[in-house]
Amino acid sequence: KAGVTQTPRYLIKTRGQQVTLSCSPISGHRSVSWYQQTPGQGLQFLFEYFSETQRNKGNFPGRFSGRQFSNSRSEMNVSTLELGDSALYLCASSRKTGSYSTDTQYFGPGTRLTVL
Amino acid sequence: DAKTTQPNSMESNEEEPVHLPCNHSTISGTDYIHWYRQLPSQGPEYVIHGLTSNVNNRMASLAIAEDRKSSTLILHRATLRDAAVYYCILVGDLSNFGNEKLTFGTGTRLTIIP
């Protein structure tokens, strides 16, 4: 069974530009969550999508947005990039059976974004 | 969110058991204790989770204190491939949809000495 895939793996942008990152969850997984990882702040939750709807959101500005498609694939977008947006962006999927006590999240390898 | 406290770093010799502690004194009755680890240049991966009883799987064991205010992840025989950052995370009762958020702390960086 293929794992969570993220594209692209590496990206270099300049300040003010926008970027779109893609995540393909494990087949059959309906929930996709996004995280940002930086050396200073560690791993921080961005948002979660389930059935094409955003179900939970972290404390990030509105420049960070996302969406989920009917096949559960998800994209996140960052507009007006700032230097501080340089980070590893991780996507995680889970089956979301409704019994989260036994559900776990599976992470992709991440997209390394560098903002110059 | 309830917080967890872990040592910043630990070292262990290869092929010896490793005990990684986690304190969670503000845990609520419905919080599950999850452990994830992040190997170098990879995304986090699930290790184990439990509620009250000790748990075992092929990767590790989880020992939970009787009062649930602390827990210990046990790697029975550490290998070099176990070198990673280990995160102890409390996950609330998520039987309702829409609450997949994991709150990661700083974790414990485990170094394995050959």
XYZ file of N, CA and C in Angstrom:
690
model
N 0.861 -1.193 0.000
C 0.000 0.000 0.000
C 0.886 1.228 0.000
N 0.662 2.132 -0.946
C 1.485 3.318 -1.040
C 1.228 4.220 0.158
N 2.280 4.924 0.579
C 2.152 5.837 1.703
C 1.646 7.185 1.254
N 1.709 8.138 2.160
C 1.320 9.512 1.848
C 2.393 10.131 0.961
N 1.959 10.721 -0.124
C 2.924 11.367 -1.014
C 2.687 12.862 -1.039
N 3.800 13.594 -1.118
C 3.723 15.048 -1.169
C 4.564 15.552 -2.330
N 4.017 16.520 -3.038
C 4.761 17.134 -4.141
C 4.609 18.637 -4.080
N 5.651 19.375 -4.476
C 6.993 18.848 -4.731
C 7.717 18.554 -3.418
N 8.854 17.955 -3.471
C 9.621 17.688 -2.260
C 10.417 18.916 -1.828
N 10.851 19.700 -2.782
C 11.623 20.905 -2.491
C 11.114 22.043 -3.359
N 11.152 23.235 -2.793
C 10.616 24.398 -3.481
C 11.349 25.637 -3.000
N 11.720 26.482 -3.940
C 12.341 27.766 -3.589
C 11.496 28.878 -4.193
N 11.090 29.802 -3.354
C 10.278 30.938 -3.795
C 10.884 32.221 -3.238
N 10.406 33.341 -3.750
C 10.837 34.633 -3.222
C 9.689 35.298 -2.470
N 10.046 36.227 -1.630
C 9.044 36.938 -0.837
C 7.969 37.542 -1.723
N 6.730 37.461 -1.280
C 5.623 38.038 -2.015
C 4.954 37.069 -2.973
N 5.650 36.013 -3.334
C 5.040 35.034 -4.229
C 4.050 34.162 -3.459
N 3.325 33.332 -4.194
C 2.444 32.375 -3.550
C 2.884 30.965 -3.960
N 2.460 29.983 -3.170
C 2.879 28.613 -3.430
C 1.730 27.659 -3.133
N 1.669 26.583 -3.884
C 0.674 25.537 -3.659
C 1.386 24.209 -3.481
N 1.074 23.537 -2.398
C 1.662 22.232 -2.099
C 0.572 21.176 -2.195
N 0.961 19.980 -2.617
C -0.021 18.927 -2.836
C 0.243 17.720 -1.948
N -0.837 17.064 -1.559
C -0.738 15.879 -0.705
C -1.728 14.827 -1.182
N -1.230 13.614 -1.409
C -2.098 12.490 -1.746
C -2.112 11.527 -0.572
N -3.258 11.341 0.070
C -3.309 10.466 1.252
C -3.244 8.997 0.864
N -3.094 8.174 1.865
C -3.156 6.733 1.655
C -4.552 6.373 1.157
N -4.623 5.444 0.226
C -5.905 5.040 -0.327
C -6.862 4.600 0.780
N -8.066 5.172 0.745
C -9.060 4.842 1.763
C -9.070 5.776 2.950
N -8.047 6.611 3.058
C -8.006 7.593 4.152
C -8.791 8.835 3.753
N -9.616 9.306 4.665
C -10.522 10.405 4.344
C -10.127 11.729 4.979
N -9.236 11.670 5.939
C -8.829 12.890 6.633
C -7.402 13.253 6.260
N -7.182 14.530 6.002
C -5.845 15.036 5.705
C -5.573 16.234 6.609
N -4.441 16.190 7.278
C -4.017 17.300 8.136
C -2.697 17.846 7.630
N -2.467 19.109 7.884
C -1.228 19.768 7.472
C -0.526 20.334 8.710
N 0.807 20.228 8.695
C 1.631 20.744 9.784
C 2.800 21.524 9.197
N 3.258 22.503 9.966
C 4.466 23.241 9.615
C 5.544 22.902 10.634
N 6.752 22.611 10.166
C 7.850 22.327 11.086
C 9.000 23.279 10.829
N 9.382 24.019 11.862
C 10.535 24.917 11.801
C 11.430 24.645 12.992
N 12.720 24.980 12.893
C 13.620 24.745 14.021
C 13.197 25.513 15.280
N 12.631 26.692 15.094
C 12.274 27.506 16.249
C 10.954 27.130 16.904
N 9.954 26.788 16.113
C 8.610 26.526 16.626
C 8.250 25.042 16.673
N 9.072 24.206 16.090
C 8.756 22.784 16.087
C 7.617 22.472 15.135
N 6.880 21.423 15.450
C 5.764 20.981 14.619
C 4.492 21.667 15.081
N 3.862 22.386 14.163
C 2.629 23.089 14.505
C 1.520 22.723 13.537
N 0.339 22.505 14.088
C -0.826 22.119 13.303
C -1.354 23.312 12.515
N -1.593 23.092 11.232
C -2.157 24.132 10.370
C -3.669 23.981 10.243
N -4.106 22.882 9.661
C -5.537 22.606 9.513
C -5.762 21.159 9.131
N -7.040 20.767 9.238
C -7.447 19.414 8.889
C -8.658 19.474 7.967
N -8.660 18.581 6.991
C -9.786 18.471 6.075
C -10.359 17.068 6.114
N -11.678 17.020 6.061
C -12.393 15.743 6.037
C -13.629 15.948 5.187
N -13.837 15.053 4.246
C -14.975 15.185 3.329
C -15.056 16.576 2.727
N -13.923 17.041 2.242
C -13.813 18.311 1.508
C -14.126 19.542 2.357
N -14.182 19.371 3.661
C -14.513 20.483 4.553
C -13.394 20.659 5.576
N -13.051 21.907 5.841
C -12.072 22.163 6.888
C -12.742 21.949 8.240
N -12.182 21.039 9.043
C -12.810 20.663 10.311
C -12.104 21.273 11.507
N -10.865 21.679 11.339
C -10.106 22.196 12.467
C -8.997 23.083 11.905
N -8.647 24.117 12.648
C -7.658 25.071 12.150
C -6.734 25.482 13.282
N -5.460 25.599 12.974
C -4.490 26.073 13.952
C -4.386 27.579 13.927
N -3.413 28.095 14.672
C -3.256 29.548 14.800
C -2.306 30.105 13.758
N -2.728 30.122 12.542
C -1.937 30.660 11.443
C -2.748 31.742 10.737
N -2.044 32.724 10.141
C -2.768 33.796 9.462
C -3.537 33.298 8.244
N -4.428 34.138 7.760
C -5.279 33.767 6.642
C -4.527 33.530 5.338
N -3.239 33.896 5.306
C -2.445 33.635 4.109
C -2.307 32.120 3.857
N -2.501 31.361 4.903
C -2.424 29.910 4.794
C -3.832 29.360 4.582
N -4.014 28.657 3.500
C -5.331 28.090 3.222
C -5.167 26.714 2.605
N -6.249 26.009 2.523
C -6.169 24.677 1.944
C -7.494 24.267 1.365
N -7.488 23.106 0.768
C -8.732 22.540 0.280
C -8.537 21.040 0.106
N -9.659 20.339 0.023
C -9.610 18.903 -0.202
C -10.564 18.561 -1.331
N -10.152 17.656 -2.155
C -10.948 17.248 -3.302
C -11.748 15.992 -2.983
N -12.642 15.646 -3.886
C -13.535 14.512 -3.637
C -12.773 13.188 -3.519
N -11.567 13.125 -4.070
C -10.776 11.893 -3.958
C -9.855 11.924 -2.732
N -10.089 12.884 -1.857
C -9.374 13.082 -0.590
C -8.010 13.741 -0.750
N -7.529 13.904 -1.966
C -6.286 14.650 -2.158
C -6.464 16.074 -1.647
N -5.374 16.632 -1.151
C -5.478 17.961 -0.558
C -4.362 18.858 -1.074
N -4.638 20.126 -1.087
C -3.639 21.137 -1.414
C -3.645 22.190 -0.316
N -2.476 22.742 -0.070
C -2.420 23.920 0.777
C -1.739 25.044 0.011
N -2.190 26.239 0.273
C -1.698 27.418 -0.442
C -1.208 28.444 0.569
N -0.080 29.038 0.251
C 0.404 30.143 1.070
C 0.577 31.342 0.132
N -0.112 32.411 0.432
C -0.018 33.604 -0.410
C 0.927 34.614 0.239
N 1.416 35.528 -0.568
C 2.290 36.599 -0.098
C 3.351 36.052 0.864
N 4.203 35.200 0.338
C 5.197 34.516 1.155
C 6.101 35.487 1.908
N 6.414 35.078 3.141
C 7.358 35.815 3.974
C 8.550 34.907 4.267
N 9.672 35.532 4.668
C 10.874 34.748 4.965
C 10.593 33.696 6.031
N 9.743 34.065 6.987
C 9.436 33.159 8.090
C 8.589 31.963 7.701
N 8.136 31.941 6.458
C 7.352 30.784 6.000
C 8.254 29.640 5.556
N 9.562 29.885 5.530
C 10.495 28.805 5.198
C 10.366 27.711 6.238
N 10.058 26.511 5.784
C 9.772 25.430 6.721
C 9.605 24.127 5.956
N 9.469 23.064 6.730
C 9.075 21.764 6.188
C 7.565 21.647 6.405
N 6.829 21.453 5.342
C 5.381 21.322 5.445
C 5.012 19.843 5.305
N 4.379 19.342 6.341
C 4.051 17.923 6.419
C 2.557 17.710 6.285
N 2.225 16.679 5.594
C 0.840 16.275 5.427
C 0.671 14.922 6.115
N -0.471 14.720 6.738
C -0.749 13.446 7.390
C -2.157 12.999 7.041
N -2.339 11.716 6.856
C -3.683 11.221 6.578
C -4.075 10.169 7.608
N -5.375 10.040 7.790
C -5.877 8.999 8.677
C -7.195 8.482 8.134
N -7.539 7.286 8.555
C -8.724 6.632 8.026
C -9.996 7.305 8.514
N -9.954 7.790 9.730
C -11.080 8.506 10.338
C -12.321 7.628 10.330
N -12.247 6.575 11.112
C -13.378 5.664 11.186
C -14.452 6.185 12.124
N -14.119 7.218 12.882
C -15.058 7.722 13.877
C -14.654 7.265 15.252
N -13.765 6.267 15.300
C -13.240 5.786 16.579
C -11.773 6.170 16.638
N -11.545 7.441 16.866
C -10.168 7.923 16.797
C -9.284 7.292 17.846
N -9.884 6.711 18.838
C -9.065 6.078 19.868
C -8.175 5.006 19.270
N -8.573 4.454 18.144
C -7.751 3.424 17.527
C -7.198 3.889 16.186
N -7.411 5.140 15.856
C -6.941 5.661 14.583
C -5.589 6.331 14.765
N -4.761 6.310 13.759
C -3.465 6.968 13.836
C -3.235 7.769 12.573
N -2.298 8.678 12.650
C -1.987 9.501 11.500
C -0.716 9.001 10.824
N -0.728 9.046 9.504
C 0.412 8.634 8.702
C 0.939 9.868 7.971
N 2.202 10.157 8.206
C 2.791 11.372 7.660
C 3.533 11.101 6.357
N 3.512 12.103 5.491
C 4.322 12.072 4.293
C 5.725 12.564 4.592
N 6.589 12.596 3.576
C 7.979 13.020 3.785
C 8.134 14.531 3.886
N 7.091 15.262 3.483
C 7.140 16.717 3.600
C 7.610 17.414 2.342
N 7.294 18.691 2.276
C 7.803 19.594 1.236
C 8.650 20.644 1.929
N 9.913 20.731 1.514
C 10.809 21.726 2.095
C 10.677 23.010 1.288
N 10.110 24.049 1.902
C 9.921 25.345 1.249
C 10.965 26.325 1.759
N 11.664 26.939 0.830
C 12.625 27.982 1.170
C 12.162 29.280 0.534
N 12.040 30.315 1.342
C 11.625 31.628 0.845
C 12.825 32.566 0.909
N 13.185 33.113 -0.233
C 14.352 34.005 -0.303
C 13.932 35.466 -0.392
N -5.075 22.606 25.463
C -4.599 21.224 25.335
C -3.710 20.870 26.515
N -3.870 19.654 27.021
C -3.006 19.197 28.098
C -1.579 19.086 27.587
N -0.612 19.423 28.467
C 0.779 19.454 28.034
C 1.525 18.219 28.479
N 2.599 17.927 27.769
C 3.506 16.849 28.154
C 4.893 17.419 28.346
N 5.668 16.774 29.204
C 7.044 17.178 29.471
C 7.950 15.990 29.246
N 8.974 16.193 28.401
C 9.935 15.138 28.099
C 11.346 15.695 28.226
N 12.309 14.832 28.536
C 13.709 15.311 28.523
C 14.101 15.687 27.106
N 14.957 16.694 26.991
C 15.349 17.155 25.654
C 16.127 16.097 24.889
N 16.967 15.347 25.594
C 17.802 14.373 24.901
C 18.139 13.204 25.822
N 18.424 12.082 25.183
C 18.860 10.888 25.901
C 19.821 10.123 25.011
N 20.695 9.370 25.656
C 21.612 8.509 24.927
C 21.443 7.078 25.422
N 21.674 6.152 24.530
C 21.606 4.760 24.923
C 22.579 3.964 24.071
N 23.084 2.872 24.644
C 23.961 2.000 23.870
C 23.139 1.085 22.989
N 23.712 0.780 21.850
C 23.056 -0.130 20.915
C 22.797 -1.472 21.582
N 21.661 -2.062 21.250
C 21.235 -3.375 21.713
C 20.864 -3.410 23.188
N 20.747 -2.259 23.811
C 20.269 -2.193 25.185
C 18.858 -1.606 25.216
N 18.086 -1.874 26.271
C 16.750 -1.284 26.352
C 16.825 0.219 26.617
N 15.821 0.923 26.122
C 15.727 2.367 26.316
C 14.369 2.691 26.935
N 14.404 3.526 27.955
C 13.167 3.949 28.608
C 13.022 5.465 28.429
N 12.040 5.875 27.665
C 11.810 7.290 27.394
C 10.628 7.769 28.237
N 10.870 8.684 29.177
C 9.785 9.115 30.055
C 8.986 10.282 29.502
N 7.761 10.394 29.985
C 6.885 11.511 29.616
C 5.987 11.829 30.810
N 5.968 13.088 31.194
C 5.065 13.521 32.257
C 3.882 14.256 31.665
N 2.713 13.928 32.169
C 1.480 14.590 31.692
C 0.529 14.711 32.862
N 0.891 15.569 33.805
C 0.151 15.662 35.066
C -1.255 16.230 34.897
N -1.520 16.935 33.788
C -2.852 17.529 33.593
C -3.721 16.693 32.656
N -3.362 15.450 32.471
C -4.111 14.572 31.574
C -5.551 14.427 32.058
N -6.482 14.414 31.116
C -7.889 14.214 31.497
C -8.247 12.738 31.319
N -9.380 12.376 31.865
C -9.763 10.973 31.871
C -9.950 10.353 30.504
N -10.224 11.188 29.504
C -10.478 10.648 28.167
C -9.295 10.837 27.217
N -8.187 11.369 27.711
C -7.005 11.565 26.856
C -6.272 10.253 26.635
N -5.974 9.979 25.383
C -5.098 8.870 25.043
C -3.655 9.372 24.986
N -2.718 8.504 25.305
C -1.296 8.827 25.246
C -0.743 8.209 23.968
N -0.301 9.064 23.055
C 0.256 8.601 21.790
C 1.747 8.903 21.757
N 2.500 8.057 21.102
C 3.916 8.303 20.832
C 4.156 8.248 19.329
N 4.842 9.257 18.869
C 5.313 9.292 17.491
C 6.819 9.500 17.530
N 7.494 9.135 16.458
C 8.912 9.435 16.365
C 9.209 9.982 14.977
N 10.239 10.792 14.916
C 10.638 11.386 13.648
C 12.101 11.056 13.396
N 12.313 10.206 12.418
C 13.661 9.876 11.999
C 14.223 11.031 11.179
N 15.539 11.142 11.086
C 16.140 12.245 10.328
C 15.619 12.313 8.897
N 15.253 13.502 8.486
C 14.793 13.773 7.117
C 13.520 13.020 6.740
N 12.709 12.689 7.724
C 11.446 12.018 7.448
C 10.319 12.678 8.228
N 9.086 12.388 7.829
C 7.948 12.833 8.616
C 7.785 11.946 9.838
N 7.040 12.414 10.841
C 6.811 11.595 12.025
C 6.121 10.278 11.674
N 6.374 9.266 12.479
C 5.665 8.000 12.310
C 5.111 7.546 13.651
N 3.951 6.945 13.580
C 3.271 6.451 14.773
C 4.077 5.314 15.389
N 4.153 5.308 16.717
C 4.839 4.227 17.413
C 3.838 3.369 18.181
N 3.091 3.995 19.075
C 2.206 3.240 19.953
C 1.259 4.201 20.651
N 0.146 3.708 21.160
C -0.701 4.543 22.006
C -1.440 3.693 23.017
N -1.918 4.336 24.077
C -2.671 3.620 25.105
C -3.523 4.560 25.926
N -4.398 3.982 26.729
C -5.292 4.781 27.568
C -4.977 4.572 29.047
N -5.070 3.337 29.503
C -4.809 3.055 30.917
C -3.866 1.876 31.093
N -4.074 0.855 30.313
C -3.272 -0.360 30.484
C -1.989 -0.275 29.679
N -0.996 -1.026 30.121
C 0.248 -1.108 29.352
C -0.032 -1.752 27.997
N 0.716 -1.338 26.994
C 0.488 -1.778 25.623
C 1.799 -2.253 25.011
N 1.690 -3.250 24.168
C 2.868 -3.744 23.442
C 2.539 -3.845 21.969
N 3.512 -3.522 21.125
C 3.400 -3.850 19.715
C 4.790 -4.219 19.219
N 4.905 -4.399 17.917
C 6.177 -4.911 17.399
C 7.301 -3.880 17.521
N 6.938 -2.620 17.685
C 7.974 -1.591 17.754
C 8.431 -1.314 19.175
N 7.465 -1.313 20.106
C 7.784 -0.848 21.456
C 6.726 -1.288 22.448
N 6.966 -0.912 23.703
C 5.978 -1.094 24.767
C 5.697 0.261 25.396
N 4.493 0.413 25.897
C 4.104 1.643 26.585
C 3.643 1.273 27.984
N 4.346 1.831 28.966
C 3.980 1.609 30.355
C 3.329 2.880 30.884
N 2.111 2.756 31.391
C 1.349 3.915 31.868
C 1.203 3.811 33.380
N 1.557 4.893 34.073
C 1.445 4.907 35.525
C -0.012 4.744 35.942
N -0.194 4.227 37.142
C -1.555 3.964 37.616
C -2.398 5.242 37.668
N -1.792 6.360 38.051
C -2.527 7.629 38.105
C -2.548 8.335 36.750
N -1.925 7.742 35.755
C -1.883 8.240 34.365
C -1.173 9.575 34.227
N -0.453 10.009 35.226
C 0.226 11.302 35.121
C 1.598 11.168 34.484
N 2.004 9.985 34.182
C 3.263 9.783 33.472
C 3.197 8.479 32.696
N 4.084 8.375 31.732
C 4.172 7.141 30.953
C 5.607 6.973 30.483
N 5.935 5.770 30.054
C 7.286 5.463 29.593
C 7.207 4.633 28.327
N 7.880 5.105 27.301
C 8.016 4.325 26.078
C 9.259 3.466 26.221
N 9.107 2.179 25.960
C 10.221 1.250 26.129
C 10.579 0.640 24.778
N 11.821 0.867 24.375
C 12.377 0.175 23.215
C 13.206 -0.956 23.783
N 12.857 -2.169 23.477
C 13.454 -3.305 24.195
C 14.911 -3.552 23.834
N 15.259 -3.261 22.598
C 16.626 -3.498 22.164
C 16.944 -2.466 21.086
N 17.516 -1.357 21.507
C 17.723 -0.239 20.593
C 18.723 -0.579 19.496
N 18.393 -0.132 18.288
C 19.332 -0.243 17.175
C 19.649 1.167 16.680
N 20.621 1.263 15.810
C 20.998 2.576 15.284
C 19.823 3.220 14.555
N 18.943 2.395 14.000
C 17.796 2.927 13.271
C 16.742 3.532 14.188
N 16.900 3.355 15.487
C 15.961 3.953 16.435
C 16.345 5.377 16.819
N 17.468 5.854 16.323
C 17.882 7.233 16.599
C 16.883 8.188 15.943
N 16.216 8.977 16.767
C 15.122 9.824 16.269
C 14.706 10.776 17.381
N 13.778 11.671 17.039
C 13.125 12.488 18.062
C 11.793 11.814 18.393
N 11.566 11.556 19.664
C 10.363 10.858 20.116
C 9.414 11.853 20.768
N 8.173 11.846 20.318
C 7.165 12.774 20.816
C 6.076 12.025 21.577
N 5.788 12.524 22.752
C 4.687 12.013 23.563
C 3.543 13.017 23.427
N 2.384 12.568 23.004
C 1.282 13.484 22.682
C 0.000 12.980 23.327
N -0.745 13.889 23.915
C -2.055 13.532 24.466
C -3.125 13.815 23.418
N -3.973 12.857 23.189
C -5.030 12.994 22.198
C -6.368 12.822 22.896
N -7.208 13.846 22.778
C -8.488 13.828 23.465
C -9.468 12.874 22.828
N -10.634 12.786 23.460
C -11.697 11.923 22.957
C -12.158 12.474 21.618
N -11.794 11.802 20.553
C -12.091 12.320 19.222
C -13.138 11.470 18.527
N -14.083 10.967 19.307
C -15.105 10.141 18.681
C -15.988 10.969 17.763
N -15.965 12.302 17.971
C -16.682 13.150 17.014
C -15.717 13.541 15.906
N -16.206 13.650 14.724
C -15.348 13.950 13.589
C -14.827 15.370 13.667
N -13.690 15.556 13.080
C -13.190 16.907 12.924
C -12.249 17.359 13.993
N -11.440 16.478 14.509
C -10.531 16.920 15.555
C -9.246 16.091 15.530
N -8.573 16.125 14.402
C -7.374 15.316 14.243
C -6.115 16.006 14.737
N -6.239 17.163 15.318
C -5.065 17.947 15.668
C -4.165 17.218 16.642
N -2.880 17.125 16.300
C -1.863 16.618 17.209
C -1.028 17.796 17.670
N -0.867 17.945 18.975
C -0.042 19.014 19.516
C 1.304 18.427 19.915
N 2.316 18.706 19.106
C 3.654 18.187 19.351
C 4.398 19.107 20.307
N 5.089 18.520 21.282
C 6.007 19.281 22.115
C 7.374 19.274 21.460
N 8.402 19.451 22.268
C 9.763 19.474 21.715
C 10.347 18.071 21.575
N 9.761 17.100 22.263
C 10.212 15.727 22.121
C 11.554 15.448 22.766
N 11.950 14.174 22.699
C 13.257 13.730 23.206
C 14.094 13.247 22.037
N 15.267 13.843 21.886
C 16.178 13.387 20.836
C 16.978 12.213 21.379
N 16.758 11.032 20.801
C 17.434 9.817 21.252
C 18.639 9.545 20.368
N 19.792 9.430 20.996
C 21.036 9.086 20.300
C 21.422 7.673 20.696
N 21.718 6.863 19.712
C 22.136 5.492 19.969
C 23.639 5.398 19.741
N 24.331 4.904 20.742
C 25.788 4.794 20.669
C 26.167 3.382 20.237
N 26.918 3.274 19.125
C 27.283 1.925 18.640
C 28.182 1.178 19.620
